[in-house]
Structure formats: structure tokens, C-alpha cells
Amino acid sequence: MTKTAWVFPGQGSQLVGMGVDLLETAIARERYHQAEEILGWSILDCCKGELEILSQTLYTQPCLYVISAILTDLLREKGCRSAVMAGHSLGEYAALYAAGTLDFRAGLKLVQRRAELMDDASGGKMVAVMGFDRDAIDAAVAAIPDVVLANDNHADQIVISGSPTAVDALLASVKIKRSVPLKVSGAFHSPLMAQASQEFSEVLQSVLFRDAQVPVIANVEPTPATDAATLQERLMQQMTGPVRWREICLALTEMGVEEVIEVGPGKVLTGLVKRTCPGMKLTQMGTLANLAAYTSADSCVEVA
């Protein structure tokens, strides 16, 4: 049997029109209705609107969570199971839902509050960096205050985060091939998010976490875990801690995973997995057509 991992995308994977085809299913109709009751606005209307609005943190994060959760439900309905879950930043919430640690409503309420706090953040800067000497980057991060390595996506792509002055100083001090400023309001996954993280932790502590039914690999500590308290603590650390995606990919290989399924819009994560784990079977699961093709090929497997 193929040992499969489900991975869930984060902010940056949003696409206009995503999730609209899912409305053909009863599961999606119910989830969209529940989401509108919680959020006070329509996921579908937002996804059918303009990219500029959809790409605002306040809307992007709930939309991605809900669509990933629906796709998870549809995979389960077809008898599909995964041996391990992981998500990139926001995607960790969908991973925890898929693992049975959070219920749908609790997860969405957390994502809504997270999005509000991150949308309100200001005074920070994030830049994606490609083509660099890793030792030089690490040395610069250690030497320059108020800048961190926020996302370690693969060996040749990272994201740095911090105060604008510190980020610019790092970029000026290290030879790189390409840099792309991210359209975000704050220095996400850095200590500059400490105040927002503290506010969010108070909400997080009030939510019931259950032991995961399958292991979840967290962003800040890329080792598989099922214990509810451990997973909750790791999620608390996420807003100020790094996304260690490269190490997550390596952990999947160490666990004997043979196929990675990206459960959500786009193919960002499978692209990153491909760079770190060549030879891994990769599958996108963002549409009903993807689901139909996957299940008609008898690809659903149950691996403990």
C-alpha cells in the first residue's frame, strides 16, 4: 500500500474561482452555510470576486481553510485516508482539522481571529529570497537585530521577516540572485508578532484540542505528534516562530511517505516538496475534477 501524506496550503495559494465547483456537493453546501454563519460573509462570494479583495489576509485565510476542510471531507467520504498531515503556516489549521484535533467550527473561529490579528499588524516587512549562500544568510540573521528566517521552504528559497530597516540591511549585506517583497502588512513568523501572538494565545487556550487520529508535523517543530497538548503548544508558537517546511519534507521521507497530496487550491506545496524530495509521487487535490480522477483510479488507500 502507498503511504500517503496530506499537506495543506497557506496564504499565497488563493485563486479567483477556487472552491466554486465544490458547491455541487452537499458537504460543501453545508460547510459554506456554516462558515457564513460564523464569519458574517460568504466564502463563495469572496472567491468569485476580485483577486485584490480575496488576497487580503482577512479574507484569504478563512477561504483557504474552509475549502481545504471541504476537500478533506470529500476525500474521507470516498474512503481516502492519510498516514500523516502537515500544513504550511495557515495550512496547519486545516491539517489539525483533518487529523481530528480541531472540529470545523472551532478551527474556523481560530482562523478568523488569526486573520484579524495578522491583518491589523503593521510596521513589518517580508521578502522571499532565491539563490543565496545559506551560511551567509544565517550569519547575517545572527548579526542583524529584528530580522529572522521566517520560512525555510527549500534549499534555494527562504523568506526573511522583520523590521523594514533590518530586512533591507540583510539584503544589502548578502549576495542573492533574486528577492521578491511579499504583499503583507506585518513581519509574520517573527518576534515582531509577539503582541498579536499573545492576544491569539488567549483565544487558543479556550479551544478544545483532541489527540490527533494520525500524526501531524507542525511548522515550528517538524516531528510527528498526536498529543493534543503538544499540538496546541506548537500552534501557539507558530505566529512568532518559523515555518520549517524543508525539514517537514525531509521528515515525510524519513517516515516512508511515498505520495504527497496537496489538499487545497494550487500546487505551491507539491512544487516545494518536489525540490526537496525528488521522486516523491505528487498529487493536486483542489477541485472536484481532481477528486474524481484520483478516486476513479482506485488511489484511495488506508495506511495506519
Short mmCIF file of C-alpha atoms in Angstrom, two decimals:
data_model
loop_
_atom_site.label_atom_id
_atom_site.label_comp_id
_atom_site.label_asym_id
_atom_site.label_seq_id
_atom_site.Cartn_x
_atom_site.Cartn_y
_atom_site.Cartn_z
CA MET A 1 0.00 0.00 0.00
CA THR A 2 1.13 3.54 -0.73
CA LYS A 3 1.93 5.57 2.36
CA THR A 4 0.35 8.98 1.81
CA ALA A 5 0.71 12.42 3.38
CA TRP A 6 -1.89 15.16 3.04
CA VAL A 7 -0.46 18.70 3.04
CA PHE A 8 -2.47 21.90 3.22
CA PRO A 9 -1.53 25.22 1.56
CA GLY A 10 -1.27 28.61 3.20
CA GLN A 11 -1.67 32.21 2.19
CA GLY A 12 -0.41 32.79 -1.36
CA SER A 13 -2.25 29.82 -2.87
CA GLN A 14 -5.55 31.68 -3.29
CA LEU A 15 -7.13 31.79 -6.77
CA VAL A 16 -10.25 33.54 -8.03
CA GLY A 17 -12.92 30.90 -8.54
CA MET A 18 -11.42 28.42 -6.10
CA GLY A 19 -13.97 26.24 -4.37
CA VAL A 20 -16.89 27.25 -6.58
CA ASP A 21 -17.13 23.81 -8.24
CA LEU A 22 -17.39 22.17 -4.81
CA LEU A 23 -20.87 23.67 -4.46
CA GLU A 24 -22.14 20.67 -6.43
CA THR A 25 -21.75 18.56 -3.28
CA ALA A 26 -23.97 18.51 -0.22
CA ILE A 27 -20.91 18.55 2.04
CA ALA A 28 -19.69 21.83 0.55
CA ARG A 29 -23.09 23.47 0.67
CA GLU A 30 -23.36 22.70 4.38
CA ARG A 31 -19.82 23.88 5.14
CA TYR A 32 -20.28 27.14 3.21
CA HIS A 33 -23.50 27.76 5.13
CA GLN A 34 -21.79 27.10 8.47
CA ALA A 35 -18.91 29.37 7.50
CA GLU A 36 -21.21 32.26 6.60
CA GLU A 37 -22.94 31.95 10.00
CA ILE A 38 -19.57 32.20 11.75
CA LEU A 39 -17.89 34.82 9.58
CA GLY A 40 -20.84 37.04 8.65
CA TRP A 41 -19.79 36.99 4.99
CA SER A 42 -19.84 34.48 2.13
CA ILE A 43 -16.78 32.41 1.24
CA LEU A 44 -18.23 31.78 -2.22
CA ASP A 45 -18.93 35.44 -2.93
CA CYS A 46 -15.38 36.30 -1.92
CA CYS A 47 -13.87 33.55 -4.07
CA LYS A 48 -15.92 34.69 -7.07
CA GLY A 49 -14.91 38.32 -6.59
CA GLU A 50 -11.74 40.28 -7.32
CA LEU A 51 -8.30 38.90 -6.54
CA GLU A 52 -7.31 42.11 -4.74
CA ILE A 53 -10.01 41.53 -2.12
CA LEU A 54 -9.54 37.76 -1.96
CA SER A 55 -5.82 38.31 -1.33
CA GLN A 56 -6.43 40.41 1.77
CA THR A 57 -5.37 38.41 4.82
CA LEU A 58 -8.76 38.97 6.45
CA TYR A 59 -10.46 37.00 3.65
CA THR A 60 -7.72 34.76 2.28
CA GLN A 61 -7.17 32.72 5.40
CA PRO A 62 -10.80 31.74 6.15
CA CYS A 63 -11.40 30.96 2.46
CA LEU A 64 -8.39 28.65 2.22
CA TYR A 65 -9.24 26.91 5.50
CA VAL A 66 -12.86 26.25 4.52
CA ILE A 67 -12.01 24.96 1.04
CA SER A 68 -9.27 22.68 2.38
CA ALA A 69 -11.68 21.36 5.03
CA ILE A 70 -14.33 20.62 2.39
CA LEU A 71 -11.83 18.76 0.23
CA THR A 72 -10.79 16.79 3.31
CA ASP A 73 -14.41 15.84 3.95
CA LEU A 74 -14.87 14.77 0.32
CA LEU A 75 -11.74 12.61 0.43
CA ARG A 76 -12.97 10.97 3.60
CA GLU A 77 -16.38 10.36 2.03
CA LYS A 78 -14.61 8.42 -0.72
CA GLY A 79 -12.78 6.30 1.84
CA CYS A 80 -9.41 8.02 1.47
CA ARG A 81 -7.09 8.25 4.45
CA SER A 82 -3.65 9.66 5.15
CA ALA A 83 -0.80 8.43 7.31
CA VAL A 84 0.34 11.93 8.30
CA MET A 85 -0.77 15.57 7.99
CA ALA A 86 1.14 18.83 7.61
CA GLY A 87 0.25 22.39 6.60
CA HIS A 88 2.21 25.45 5.58
CA SER A 89 1.55 28.28 8.07
CA LEU A 90 -2.24 28.79 7.86
CA GLY A 91 -2.46 25.28 6.39
CA GLU A 92 -1.57 23.82 9.78
CA TYR A 93 -5.10 24.63 10.93
CA ALA A 94 -6.58 22.55 8.11
CA ALA A 95 -4.10 19.78 8.92
CA LEU A 96 -5.29 19.75 12.55
CA TYR A 97 -8.89 19.61 11.34
CA ALA A 98 -8.07 16.73 9.01
CA ALA A 99 -6.32 14.88 11.85
CA GLY A 100 -9.38 15.22 14.12
CA THR A 101 -7.68 17.57 16.59
CA LEU A 102 -9.99 20.52 15.86
CA ASP A 103 -13.60 20.45 14.78
CA PHE A 104 -14.60 22.54 11.76
CA ARG A 105 -16.26 25.39 13.64
CA ALA A 106 -13.53 25.75 16.25
CA GLY A 107 -10.88 25.73 13.55
CA LEU A 108 -12.64 28.40 11.52
CA LYS A 109 -13.14 30.65 14.54
CA LEU A 110 -9.42 30.40 15.28
CA VAL A 111 -8.53 31.15 11.68
CA GLN A 112 -10.90 34.13 11.65
CA ARG A 113 -9.26 35.63 14.74
CA ARG A 114 -5.78 34.86 13.45
CA ALA A 115 -6.60 36.61 10.18
CA GLU A 116 -7.94 39.67 12.02
CA LEU A 117 -4.80 39.98 14.14
CA MET A 118 -2.45 39.48 11.22
CA ASP A 119 -4.43 41.89 9.05
CA ASP A 120 -4.06 44.53 11.78
CA ALA A 121 -0.30 44.00 12.03
CA SER A 122 1.89 46.82 10.77
CA GLY A 123 5.47 48.02 10.68
CA GLY A 124 6.99 44.83 9.31
CA LYS A 125 8.36 43.51 6.04
CA MET A 126 8.74 40.08 4.46
CA VAL A 127 10.85 39.23 1.42
CA ALA A 128 11.23 35.95 -0.45
CA VAL A 129 14.84 35.23 -1.34
CA MET A 130 16.11 32.87 -4.06
CA GLY A 131 19.68 31.99 -4.98
CA PHE A 132 21.91 32.57 -1.94
CA ASP A 133 24.65 31.18 0.24
CA ARG A 134 22.89 29.66 3.27
CA ASP A 135 25.82 30.18 5.64
CA ALA A 136 25.97 33.86 4.67
CA ILE A 137 22.23 34.27 5.26
CA ASP A 138 22.44 32.55 8.66
CA ALA A 139 25.36 34.75 9.67
CA ALA A 140 23.54 37.92 8.63
CA VAL A 141 20.41 36.91 10.53
CA ALA A 142 22.51 36.28 13.63
CA ALA A 143 24.30 39.63 13.31
CA ILE A 144 21.36 41.94 12.46
CA PRO A 145 18.70 42.58 15.15
CA ASP A 146 14.98 42.43 14.30
CA VAL A 147 15.22 40.08 11.30
CA VAL A 148 14.65 36.32 11.16
CA LEU A 149 14.41 33.47 8.70
CA ALA A 150 10.62 33.11 8.69
CA ASN A 151 10.05 30.43 6.03
CA ASP A 152 12.58 27.76 5.14
CA ASN A 153 10.78 26.47 2.04
CA HIS A 154 13.56 24.57 0.31
CA ALA A 155 17.32 24.73 -0.10
CA ASP A 156 17.13 27.58 -2.60
CA GLN A 157 14.11 29.56 -1.33
CA ILE A 158 13.53 31.23 2.01
CA VAL A 159 11.53 34.17 3.36
CA ILE A 160 13.05 36.70 5.72
CA SER A 161 10.91 38.75 8.05
CA GLY A 162 11.43 41.69 10.38
CA SER A 163 11.52 45.45 10.58
CA PRO A 164 11.91 47.16 7.18
CA THR A 165 15.28 48.59 8.19
CA ALA A 166 16.62 45.22 9.31
CA VAL A 167 15.33 43.36 6.25
CA ASP A 168 16.87 45.94 3.91
CA ALA A 169 20.16 45.73 5.81
CA LEU A 170 20.27 41.97 5.39
CA LEU A 171 19.50 42.17 1.67
CA ALA A 172 22.30 44.72 1.26
CA SER A 173 24.82 42.58 3.13
CA VAL A 174 24.34 39.23 1.38
CA LYS A 175 24.73 38.33 -2.29
CA ILE A 176 21.48 36.90 -3.64
CA LYS A 177 20.15 36.08 -7.07
CA ARG A 178 16.59 37.35 -6.62
CA SER A 179 14.35 38.87 -3.96
CA VAL A 180 10.58 39.44 -4.02
CA PRO A 181 8.84 41.60 -1.39
CA LEU A 182 5.65 39.96 -0.16
CA LYS A 183 2.39 41.88 -0.07
CA VAL A 184 1.77 41.56 3.67
CA SER A 185 1.21 44.16 6.36
CA GLY A 186 3.40 42.71 9.10
CA ALA A 187 6.51 40.70 9.87
CA PHE A 188 4.73 37.36 10.14
CA HIS A 189 6.54 34.42 11.80
CA SER A 190 8.88 36.75 13.66
CA PRO A 191 9.18 38.08 17.23
CA LEU A 192 7.62 41.33 15.99
CA MET A 193 4.28 39.46 16.07
CA ALA A 194 4.60 38.90 19.84
CA GLN A 195 1.71 41.16 20.84
CA ALA A 196 -0.65 39.62 18.30
CA SER A 197 0.54 36.17 19.35
CA GLN A 198 -0.22 36.89 22.98
CA GLU A 199 -3.75 38.02 22.15
CA PHE A 200 -4.25 34.98 19.98
CA SER A 201 -2.90 32.57 22.61
CA GLU A 202 -5.68 33.62 24.99
CA VAL A 203 -8.24 32.55 22.38
CA LEU A 204 -6.33 29.39 21.51
CA GLN A 205 -6.21 28.24 25.13
CA SER A 206 -10.01 28.33 25.32
CA VAL A 207 -10.43 25.86 22.43
CA LEU A 208 -10.75 22.12 22.92
CA PHE A 209 -7.92 20.18 21.26
CA ARG A 210 -8.19 16.41 20.89
CA ASP A 211 -5.44 13.88 20.34
CA ALA A 212 -4.84 13.55 16.61
CA GLN A 213 -6.05 10.40 14.86
CA VAL A 214 -2.90 10.46 12.71
CA PRO A 215 0.38 12.30 13.35
CA VAL A 216 0.66 16.00 12.49
CA ILE A 217 4.00 17.63 11.70
CA ALA A 218 3.98 21.22 12.95
CA ASN A 219 5.71 24.22 11.39
CA VAL A 220 7.80 25.16 14.41
CA GLU A 221 8.81 21.61 15.38
CA PRO A 222 8.88 19.28 12.36
CA THR A 223 8.48 15.99 14.19
CA PRO A 224 5.24 13.96 14.08
CA ALA A 225 2.97 14.24 17.12
CA THR A 226 -0.55 13.19 18.12
CA ASP A 227 -0.78 14.52 21.69
CA ALA A 228 -3.37 17.30 21.94
CA ALA A 229 -1.40 19.46 24.38
CA THR A 230 1.75 19.20 22.25
CA LEU A 231 -0.08 20.18 19.07
CA GLN A 232 -1.79 23.10 20.81
CA GLU A 233 1.51 24.37 22.21
CA ARG A 234 3.19 24.16 18.81
CA LEU A 235 0.33 26.09 17.25
CA MET A 236 0.72 28.79 19.93
CA GLN A 237 4.34 29.23 18.88
CA GLN A 238 3.55 29.45 15.17
CA MET A 239 2.75 33.15 14.80
CA THR A 240 6.19 34.19 16.02
CA GLY A 241 8.04 31.00 15.04
CA PRO A 242 9.43 29.85 11.69
CA VAL A 243 7.80 27.70 9.03
CA ARG A 244 10.32 24.87 8.72
CA TRP A 245 8.86 23.40 5.53
CA ARG A 246 12.10 21.98 4.15
CA GLU A 247 12.53 19.96 7.33
CA ILE A 248 8.88 18.85 7.17
CA CYS A 249 9.54 17.45 3.70
CA LEU A 250 12.59 15.59 4.97
CA ALA A 251 10.53 14.23 7.87
CA LEU A 252 7.97 12.84 5.41
CA THR A 253 10.74 10.96 3.63
CA GLU A 254 12.05 9.61 6.94
CA MET A 255 8.54 8.34 7.74
CA GLY A 256 8.47 6.38 4.50
CA VAL A 257 5.85 8.56 2.78
CA GLU A 258 5.61 7.74 -0.92
CA GLU A 259 2.89 10.15 -2.08
CA VAL A 260 2.10 13.74 -1.08
CA ILE A 261 -1.38 15.10 -1.82
CA GLU A 262 -1.87 18.88 -1.70
CA VAL A 263 -5.39 19.27 -0.31
CA GLY A 264 -6.40 22.77 -1.34
CA PRO A 265 -6.06 25.26 -4.18
CA GLY A 266 -2.93 25.45 -6.31
CA LYS A 267 0.29 23.48 -6.37
CA VAL A 268 2.71 25.56 -4.30
CA LEU A 269 3.42 22.85 -1.74
CA THR A 270 3.84 19.98 -4.16
CA GLY A 271 6.30 22.21 -6.01
CA LEU A 272 8.29 22.71 -2.82
CA VAL A 273 8.15 19.01 -1.96
CA LYS A 274 9.46 18.15 -5.42
CA ARG A 275 12.57 20.28 -4.85
CA THR A 276 13.39 18.64 -1.52
CA CYS A 277 12.15 15.08 -2.15
CA PRO A 278 12.77 14.19 -5.82
CA GLY A 279 10.97 11.03 -6.83
CA MET A 280 8.04 11.60 -4.45
CA LYS A 281 4.66 11.00 -6.10
CA LEU A 282 2.77 14.31 -6.10
CA THR A 283 -0.98 14.90 -6.46
CA GLN A 284 -3.05 18.10 -6.51
CA MET A 285 -6.46 17.92 -4.85
CA GLY A 286 -8.02 21.34 -5.37
CA THR A 287 -11.10 20.61 -7.49
CA LEU A 288 -13.88 18.08 -7.95
CA ALA A 289 -12.20 17.01 -11.18
CA ASN A 290 -9.01 16.22 -9.23
CA LEU A 291 -11.05 14.21 -6.73
CA ALA A 292 -12.88 12.28 -9.45
CA ALA A 293 -9.66 11.41 -11.25
CA TYR A 294 -7.97 10.30 -8.06
CA THR A 295 -10.79 8.12 -6.77
CA SER A 296 -11.63 6.59 -10.17
CA ALA A 297 -8.05 5.35 -10.33
CA ASP A 298 -8.60 3.46 -7.04
CA SER A 299 -5.92 5.60 -5.46
CA CYS A 300 -7.55 5.93 -2.04
CA VAL A 301 -5.68 3.89 0.50
CA GLU A 302 -5.82 3.38 4.22
CA VAL A 303 -2.44 3.24 5.91
CA ALA A 304 -2.14 3.22 9.68
#
